Amino acid sequence: MLTCVRQYLQQGLCLTCLLCVSGTLFFSASAQTRSVPAPGESIFRVFVRAAPSGLITSTLAQEDNQWILRATNQITAPLDLQTQLFEMTYDSEWRPRHLRISGTRNRELFNIESTFGGDIVTNDVQIGSEATTTEERIDAASIVLPNFFFAAYEALAIRLTMLQPGDQVPIYVAPRGYITARLNSVNTLQLDTADGNLLATVYHITFDNPNDPISAEVWVDERSRLMRVTLPSASIDVARQDILAVSTRVASPPHPGDETIRVGAAGFSLAGTLTKPVNVPSPTNGRWPTILLVPDSVSSDRDVTFSGIPIFRQLSDALVENGFMVMRFDKRGVGQSGGRPESATLEDYADDVRELVRYLERRPDVDRERIILVGYSDGGWVSLVAARRENKIKAVALIATAGISGNELVLEQQATLLTSAGNSNIERQENIALQQQVNRAVLNEGSWEGISEAVRAQANTPWFRSMLAFEPESAIERVRQPLLVLQGELDRQTLPYHAERLENIANRRTRAGATVEVSTLPGIDHHLKTSTNGNNSEYLSLSSQGISPTVSTKLADWIKRTLPE
């Protein structure tokens, strides 16, 4: 029975690449100054691969000289997890005292109760009709983070405010074991909102998983309350509702050539930044070759900020120095752009890009014969659809873009995540089979039988359906513009073979000028930085290292050769 319950927990509550447990390690409590958080309620939204996947309502209260976290939790991907009760109690020194969780996982009832006494924890676990009790030693100062119960990160946020880079935090992954979290670096971000400015302190940490360290960002506000948790390798983002408002964006130091723009779209406006060269001689006709950067589906701002580094902002600055005017923008429903992303399809995003291209084409300082799209990740797919429909686009560059269908890509990326998490072959097969069933149902090629209503509601969306149905082969065959494919050699999210596949498809085009060029970038990972192996454990080095200049150099060289003055 014990083995069965533990196996269930491993499959259900540690489904993909979240926190696994290591061997016996003990740590002393930190002597840092305690932070006093502000009590109150917070509402969080959960996103998996940029798709809405859950809702969390949490409350932090101080009662009888104890801190109590209470929450309700509804997660629909990558598993169906509904929580009626989550209650975690810490003492006044933020040492764990008691944990209670009850809810359903794939419609099966479970209850977890953990009682902490110094360095001993007793766990009573019931899954359906099976129950077990275990006891183990832990660090008395542990922060308790059960997998997929993201309200628990409120306590981690508070602990992080007491630490310095290099410090470690003992983590108990109830009810299974413990790991450590290492604080790598800290930076601050200013968020501009309709109600004023918010200051976020961003803690870049690594969970020292035995199989593959997991990088994360934890955003904390000035009240020592959790704002955001991002787990890049799992494509999971948990954000407080107030920072998801349309009017909110991360503020960044302006470039002297920056111009804030708003462009009308389908009943709303798209917000962006257009940057003009200032240290480069102006073209004789006063018209600049202009690049429109098209973001991926995961990005939450026009700068495509990842682990503290604004990837598009850095790419824009480098291209501007090469003599290009560059626009980057907030996708619909993101940052300061209007619109409703939950009802948008890949084709809708392509229409937004076309509106921006038409805006650029009307400007007197834009060279109409040299308007170029640069699509990043699945932003490359959006770029292909836009270019197929819009002859004002003169060339398209694809960076880290997949060459297989959306359906195949989802399954490929899930298999990669499950393998990196150390799941068994049986576990991988079961989860991939479930994803295949969901995909077929979304595409109206199969049944929803056996899949919960919550999972169906989250998966059966216009965006996910359009993404699954997208076929790069069909799109490229109808694109007449020159193509550039840039692929990082160490990209672990869009594997290098995709570049060759895109090249083969593009070479079948017979129209004049429909050329293709492919460049594989040695030592470059998915986020355009120099890497040693491209693994998840290196992601947080982005906080101290910008994107590789090779990317902008390759882009600029190709554009100047392909679209000369």
Coordinates of N, CA and C in Angstrom, one line a residue, residues 82-239:
Q82 N -8.0 19.8 -8.2 CA -9.0 20.7 -7.6 C -8.8 20.6 -6.1
T83 N -8.5 21.7 -5.4 CA -8.2 21.7 -4.0 C -9.3 22.5 -3.3
Q84 N -10.0 21.8 -2.3 CA -11.0 22.4 -1.5 C -10.4 23.1 -0.3
L85 N -9.3 22.5 0.2 CA -8.6 23.1 1.4 C -7.1 23.0 1.2
F86 N -6.4 24.1 1.4 CA -5.0 24.2 1.6 C -4.8 25.1 2.7
E87 N -4.1 24.6 3.8 CA -3.8 25.4 5.0 C -2.4 25.0 5.5
M88 N -1.5 26.0 5.5 CA -0.2 25.8 5.9 C 0.1 26.8 7.0
T89 N 0.5 26.3 8.2 CA 0.8 27.1 9.4 C 2.3 27.1 9.7
Y90 N 2.8 28.3 9.9 CA 4.1 28.6 10.3 C 4.1 29.3 11.7
D91 N 5.2 29.1 12.5 CA 5.2 29.9 13.7 C 5.7 31.3 13.4
S92 N 5.9 32.1 14.4 CA 6.3 33.5 14.2 C 7.7 33.7 13.6
E93 N 8.5 32.6 13.7 CA 9.8 32.6 13.1 C 9.8 32.0 11.7
W94 N 8.6 31.7 11.1 CA 8.5 31.1 9.8 C 9.1 29.7 9.8
R95 N 8.9 28.9 10.9 CA 9.2 27.5 10.9 C 7.9 26.7 10.7
P96 N 7.9 25.6 9.9 CA 6.6 24.9 9.7 C 6.0 24.2 10.9
R97 N 4.7 24.2 11.0 CA 4.0 23.6 12.1 C 3.0 22.6 11.6
H98 N 2.2 22.9 10.6 CA 1.1 22.0 10.2 C 0.7 22.3 8.8
L99 N 0.4 21.2 8.1 CA -0.1 21.3 6.7 C -1.3 20.5 6.5
R100 N -2.4 21.0 5.9 CA -3.5 20.2 5.6 C -3.9 20.5 4.1
I101 N -4.1 19.5 3.3 CA -4.6 19.6 1.9 C -5.6 18.6 1.7
S102 N -6.7 19.0 1.1 CA -7.8 18.0 0.6 C -8.3 18.5 -0.7
G103 N -8.6 17.5 -1.6 CA -9.1 17.8 -2.9 C -9.2 16.6 -3.7
T104 N -9.2 16.8 -5.1 CA -9.3 15.7 -6.0 C -8.2 15.9 -7.1
R105 N -7.7 14.7 -7.5 CA -6.8 14.7 -8.6 C -7.4 13.7 -9.6
N106 N -7.7 14.2 -10.8 CA -8.4 13.4 -11.8 C -9.7 12.7 -11.2
R107 N -10.4 13.5 -10.4 CA -11.7 13.1 -9.8 C -11.5 12.1 -8.6
E108 N -10.3 11.8 -8.2 CA -10.1 10.9 -7.1 C -9.7 11.7 -5.9
L109 N -10.4 11.5 -4.7 CA -10.2 12.2 -3.5 C -8.8 11.9 -2.9
F110 N -8.2 13.0 -2.4 CA -6.9 12.8 -1.6 C -6.9 13.7 -0.4
N111 N -6.2 13.3 0.6 CA -6.0 14.1 1.8 C -4.6 14.0 2.2
I112 N -3.9 15.1 2.6 CA -2.6 15.1 3.1 C -2.6 15.9 4.4
E113 N -2.0 15.4 5.4 CA -1.8 16.1 6.7 C -0.4 15.9 7.2
S114 N 0.3 16.9 7.3 CA 1.7 16.9 7.8 C 1.8 17.7 9.1
T115 N 2.4 17.0 10.1 CA 2.6 17.7 11.4 C 4.1 17.8 11.6
F116 N 4.6 19.0 11.9 CA 6.0 19.2 12.1 C 6.3 19.5 13.5
G117 N 7.4 18.7 14.0 CA 7.9 18.9 15.4 C 9.4 19.0 15.3
G118 N 9.9 20.2 15.3 CA 11.4 20.3 15.2 C 11.8 19.8 13.8
D119 N 12.7 18.8 13.9 CA 13.3 18.2 12.7 C 12.6 16.9 12.3
I120 N 11.4 16.7 12.8 CA 10.6 15.5 12.5 C 9.3 15.9 11.9
V121 N 8.9 15.3 10.8 CA 7.6 15.5 10.2 C 6.9 14.2 10.0
T122 N 5.6 14.2 10.4 CA 4.7 13.0 10.3 C 3.7 13.3 9.2
N123 N 3.6 12.4 8.2 CA 2.7 12.6 7.1 C 1.6 11.5 7.1
D124 N 0.4 12.0 7.1 CA -0.8 11.1 6.9 C -1.4 11.3 5.6
V125 N -1.3 10.3 4.7 CA -1.7 10.5 3.3 C -2.8 9.5 3.0
Q126 N -3.9 10.0 2.4 CA -5.0 9.1 1.9 C -5.3 9.4 0.5
I127 N -5.2 8.4 -0.4 CA -5.6 8.5 -1.8 C -6.7 7.6 -2.1
G128 N -7.9 8.0 -2.3 CA -9.0 7.1 -2.5 C -9.2 6.4 -1.2
S129 N -9.2 5.0 -1.2 CA -9.4 4.2 -0.1 C -8.0 3.8 0.5
E130 N -6.9 4.2 -0.1 CA -5.6 3.8 0.5 C -5.0 4.9 1.4
A131 N -4.4 4.4 2.5 CA -3.9 5.4 3.4 C -2.5 4.9 3.9
T132 N -1.7 5.8 4.3 CA -0.4 5.5 4.8 C 0.1 6.6 5.8
T133 N 1.0 6.3 6.7 CA 1.6 7.2 7.6 C 3.1 7.1 7.5
T134 N 3.8 8.2 7.3 CA 5.3 8.1 7.2 C 5.9 9.2 8.2
E135 N 7.1 8.9 8.5 CA 7.8 9.9 9.4 C 9.2 10.1 8.9
E136 N 9.7 11.3 8.8 CA 11.1 11.5 8.3 C 11.6 12.8 9.0
R137 N 13.0 12.8 8.9 CA 13.7 14.0 9.4 C 13.8 15.1 8.3
I138 N 13.7 16.3 8.8 CA 13.8 17.4 7.8 C 14.6 18.6 8.6
D139 N 14.9 19.6 7.9 CA 15.5 20.8 8.5 C 14.3 21.5 9.2
A140 N 14.5 21.9 10.4 CA 13.4 22.6 11.2 C 13.0 23.9 10.6
A141 N 13.9 24.5 9.7 CA 13.6 25.8 9.1 C 13.1 25.7 7.7
S142 N 12.6 24.5 7.3 CA 12.2 24.3 5.9 C 11.0 25.2 5.5
I143 N 11.0 25.5 4.2 CA 9.8 26.1 3.6 C 9.1 24.9 2.9
V144 N 7.8 24.8 3.1 CA 7.0 23.7 2.6 C 6.4 24.0 1.2
L145 N 6.8 23.3 0.2 CA 6.3 23.6 -1.2 C 5.8 22.3 -1.8
P146 N 4.5 21.9 -1.5 CA 4.0 20.7 -2.2 C 3.8 21.1 -3.7
N147 N 4.1 20.1 -4.6 CA 4.0 20.4 -6.0 C 2.6 20.8 -6.4
F148 N 2.6 21.8 -7.3 CA 1.4 22.4 -7.9 C 0.5 23.1 -6.9
F149 N 1.0 23.4 -5.7 CA 0.2 24.2 -4.7 C 1.0 25.5 -4.6
F150 N 0.8 26.4 -5.6 CA 1.6 27.6 -5.8 C 1.4 28.6 -4.7
A151 N 0.3 28.6 -4.0 CA 0.1 29.5 -2.9 C 1.1 29.4 -1.8
A152 N 1.7 28.2 -1.8 CA 2.7 27.9 -0.8 C 4.0 28.7 -1.0
Y153 N 4.1 29.3 -2.2 CA 5.3 30.1 -2.5 C 5.3 31.4 -1.8
E154 N 4.1 31.8 -1.2 CA 4.1 33.0 -0.4 C 5.1 32.9 0.7
A155 N 5.3 31.7 1.3 CA 6.3 31.6 2.4 C 7.7 31.7 1.8
L156 N 7.9 31.1 0.7 CA 9.2 31.2 0.1 C 9.6 32.7 -0.3
A157 N 8.6 33.4 -0.7 CA 8.8 34.8 -1.0 C 9.3 35.6 0.2
I158 N 8.6 35.3 1.3 CA 9.0 36.0 2.6 C 10.4 35.6 3.0
R159 N 10.7 34.3 2.9 CA 12.1 33.8 3.3 C 13.2 34.5 2.4
L160 N 12.9 34.6 1.1 CA 13.9 35.1 0.2 C 14.2 36.6 0.5
T161 N 13.3 37.3 1.1 CA 13.6 38.7 1.5 C 14.6 38.8 2.6
M162 N 14.9 37.7 3.3 CA 15.9 37.6 4.3 C 17.3 37.2 3.9
L163 N 17.4 36.8 2.6 CA 18.6 36.2 2.2 C 19.5 37.1 1.3
Q164 N 20.7 36.6 1.1 CA 21.7 37.2 0.2 C 22.0 36.2 -0.9
P165 N 22.4 36.7 -2.1 CA 22.9 35.8 -3.1 C 23.9 34.8 -2.6
G166 N 23.8 33.5 -2.9 CA 24.6 32.5 -2.4 C 24.0 31.7 -1.3
D167 N 23.0 32.3 -0.6 CA 22.4 31.6 0.5 C 21.5 30.5 0.0
Q168 N 21.2 29.5 0.8 CA 20.4 28.4 0.5 C 19.2 28.3 1.4
V169 N 18.1 27.7 0.9 CA 16.8 27.6 1.7 C 16.5 26.1 1.6
P170 N 16.3 25.4 2.8 CA 15.8 24.0 2.8 C 14.3 24.0 2.4
I171 N 14.0 23.1 1.5 CA 12.6 23.0 0.9 C 12.1 21.6 1.2
Y172 N 10.9 21.5 1.8 CA 10.3 20.2 2.0 C 9.2 20.1 1.0
V173 N 9.3 19.1 0.1 CA 8.3 18.9 -0.9 C 7.3 17.9 -0.4
A174 N 6.4 18.4 0.5 CA 5.4 17.5 1.2 C 4.5 16.7 0.2
P175 N 4.3 15.5 0.5 CA 4.8 14.7 1.6 C 5.9 13.7 1.2
R176 N 6.8 14.2 0.4 CA 7.7 13.2 -0.3 C 9.2 13.4 0.1
G177 N 9.7 14.5 0.5 CA 11.1 14.6 0.8 C 11.5 16.1 0.6
Y178 N 12.8 16.3 0.5 CA 13.3 17.7 0.6 C 14.5 17.9 -0.4
I179 N 14.6 19.2 -0.8 CA 15.7 19.6 -1.6 C 16.2 20.9 -1.1
T180 N 17.0 21.7 -1.8 CA 17.4 23.0 -1.4 C 17.1 24.0 -2.6
A181 N 16.9 25.2 -2.2 CA 16.8 26.3 -3.2 C 17.9 27.2 -3.0
R182 N 18.7 27.5 -4.0 CA 19.8 28.4 -3.9 C 19.5 29.7 -4.6
L183 N 19.7 30.8 -3.8 CA 19.5 32.2 -4.4 C 20.7 32.6 -5.2
N184 N 20.5 32.8 -6.5 CA 21.6 33.2 -7.4 C 21.9 34.7 -7.5
S185 N 20.8 35.4 -7.7 CA 20.9 36.8 -7.9 C 19.6 37.5 -7.6
V186 N 19.6 38.8 -7.5 CA 18.4 39.6 -7.2 C 18.5 40.9 -8.1
N187 N 17.3 41.3 -8.6 CA 17.2 42.5 -9.3 C 15.8 43.1 -9.1
T188 N 15.6 44.3 -9.5 CA 14.3 45.0 -9.3 C 13.8 45.4 -10.7
L189 N 12.4 45.4 -10.7 CA 11.7 45.8 -11.9 C 10.7 46.8 -11.5
Q190 N 10.5 47.8 -12.3 CA 9.4 48.8 -12.0 C 8.2 48.4 -13.0
L191 N 7.0 48.3 -12.5 CA 5.9 48.0 -13.3 C 5.0 49.2 -13.4
D192 N 4.7 49.7 -14.6 CA 3.8 50.8 -14.8 C 2.4 50.3 -14.9
T193 N 1.5 50.8 -14.1 CA 0.1 50.4 -14.1 C -0.8 51.6 -14.2
A194 N -2.1 51.4 -14.4 CA -3.0 52.5 -14.5 C -3.1 53.2 -13.2
D195 N -2.8 52.5 -12.1 CA -3.0 53.1 -10.7 C -1.6 53.6 -10.2
G196 N -0.6 53.6 -11.0 CA 0.7 54.0 -10.5 C 1.8 53.0 -10.7
N197 N 2.9 53.1 -10.0 CA 4.0 52.2 -10.2 C 4.1 51.2 -9.1
L198 N 4.5 50.0 -9.5 CA 4.8 48.9 -8.5 C 6.2 48.5 -8.6
L199 N 6.9 48.3 -7.5 CA 8.3 47.8 -7.5 C 8.3 46.3 -7.2
A200 N 8.9 45.6 -8.1 CA 9.0 44.1 -7.9 C 10.5 43.8 -7.7
T201 N 10.8 43.0 -6.6 CA 12.1 42.5 -6.4 C 12.1 41.1 -7.0
V202 N 13.0 40.8 -7.9 CA 13.0 39.5 -8.6 C 14.1 38.7 -8.1
Y203 N 13.8 37.5 -7.5 CA 14.8 36.6 -6.9 C 15.0 35.4 -7.9
H204 N 16.2 35.3 -8.4 CA 16.6 34.2 -9.4 C 17.1 33.0 -8.6
I205 N 16.4 31.9 -8.5 CA 16.8 30.8 -7.7 C 16.9 29.5 -8.5
T206 N 17.6 28.6 -7.9 CA 17.7 27.2 -8.5 C 17.3 26.2 -7.5
F207 N 16.3 25.4 -7.9 CA 16.0 24.2 -7.0 C 17.0 23.1 -7.4
D208 N 17.7 22.6 -6.5 CA 18.8 21.6 -6.8 C 18.2 20.2 -6.8
N209 N 17.4 20.0 -7.9 CA 16.9 18.7 -8.1 C 18.0 17.7 -8.5
P210 N 17.9 16.4 -8.0 CA 19.0 15.5 -8.3 C 19.1 15.2 -9.8
N211 N 18.0 15.1 -10.5 CA 18.1 14.8 -12.0 C 18.5 16.0 -12.8
D212 N 17.9 17.1 -12.6 CA 18.1 18.3 -13.4 C 17.7 19.5 -12.6
P213 N 18.6 20.4 -12.2 CA 18.3 21.6 -11.5 C 17.2 22.4 -12.2
I214 N 16.3 22.9 -11.4 CA 15.2 23.7 -12.0 C 15.4 25.2 -11.6
S215 N 15.4 26.0 -12.6 CA 15.5 27.4 -12.4 C 14.1 28.1 -12.2
A216 N 14.1 29.2 -11.5 CA 12.8 29.8 -11.2 C 13.1 31.3 -10.9
E217 N 12.0 32.1 -11.2 CA 12.0 33.5 -10.7 C 10.9 33.6 -9.7
V218 N 11.1 34.3 -8.6 CA 10.1 34.6 -7.7 C 10.0 36.2 -7.5
W219 N 8.9 36.8 -7.9 CA 8.7 38.2 -7.8 C 8.0 38.5 -6.4
V220 N 8.5 39.5 -5.7 CA 8.0 39.9 -4.4 C 7.8 41.4 -4.4
D221 N 6.6 41.8 -3.9 CA 6.4 43.3 -3.8 C 6.9 43.9 -2.6
E222 N 6.7 45.2 -2.4 CA 7.2 46.0 -1.3 C 6.6 45.6 0.0
R223 N 5.5 44.8 0.0 CA 4.9 44.4 1.2 C 5.3 43.0 1.6
S224 N 6.4 42.5 0.9 CA 6.9 41.1 1.1 C 5.8 40.1 0.7
R225 N 5.0 40.4 -0.3 CA 4.0 39.4 -0.7 C 4.3 38.9 -2.1
L226 N 4.0 37.7 -2.4 CA 4.3 37.1 -3.7 C 3.5 37.8 -4.8
M227 N 4.2 38.0 -5.9 CA 3.6 38.6 -7.1 C 3.6 37.6 -8.3
R228 N 4.7 36.8 -8.4 CA 4.8 36.0 -9.6 C 5.8 34.8 -9.3
V229 N 5.5 33.7 -9.9 CA 6.5 32.5 -9.9 C 6.6 32.1 -11.3
T230 N 7.8 32.0 -11.8 CA 8.0 31.5 -13.2 C 9.0 30.3 -13.2
L231 N 8.5 29.2 -13.8 CA 9.4 28.0 -13.9 C 9.6 27.8 -15.4
P232 N 10.6 28.4 -16.0 CA 10.8 28.4 -17.4 C 10.9 27.0 -18.1
S233 N 11.6 26.1 -17.4 CA 11.8 24.8 -18.0 C 10.5 24.0 -18.1
A234 N 9.5 24.3 -17.3 CA 8.2 23.7 -17.3 C 7.2 24.5 -18.0
S235 N 7.6 25.7 -18.5 CA 6.7 26.6 -19.2 C 5.5 27.0 -18.3
I236 N 5.7 27.1 -17.0 CA 4.7 27.5 -16.0 C 4.9 28.9 -15.5
D237 N 3.9 29.7 -15.5 CA 3.9 31.0 -15.0 C 2.7 31.2 -14.1
V238 N 2.9 31.7 -12.9 CA 1.9 31.9 -11.9 C 2.0 33.4 -11.6
A239 N 1.0 34.2 -11.9 CA 1.0 35.6 -11.7 C -0.2 36.2 -11.0

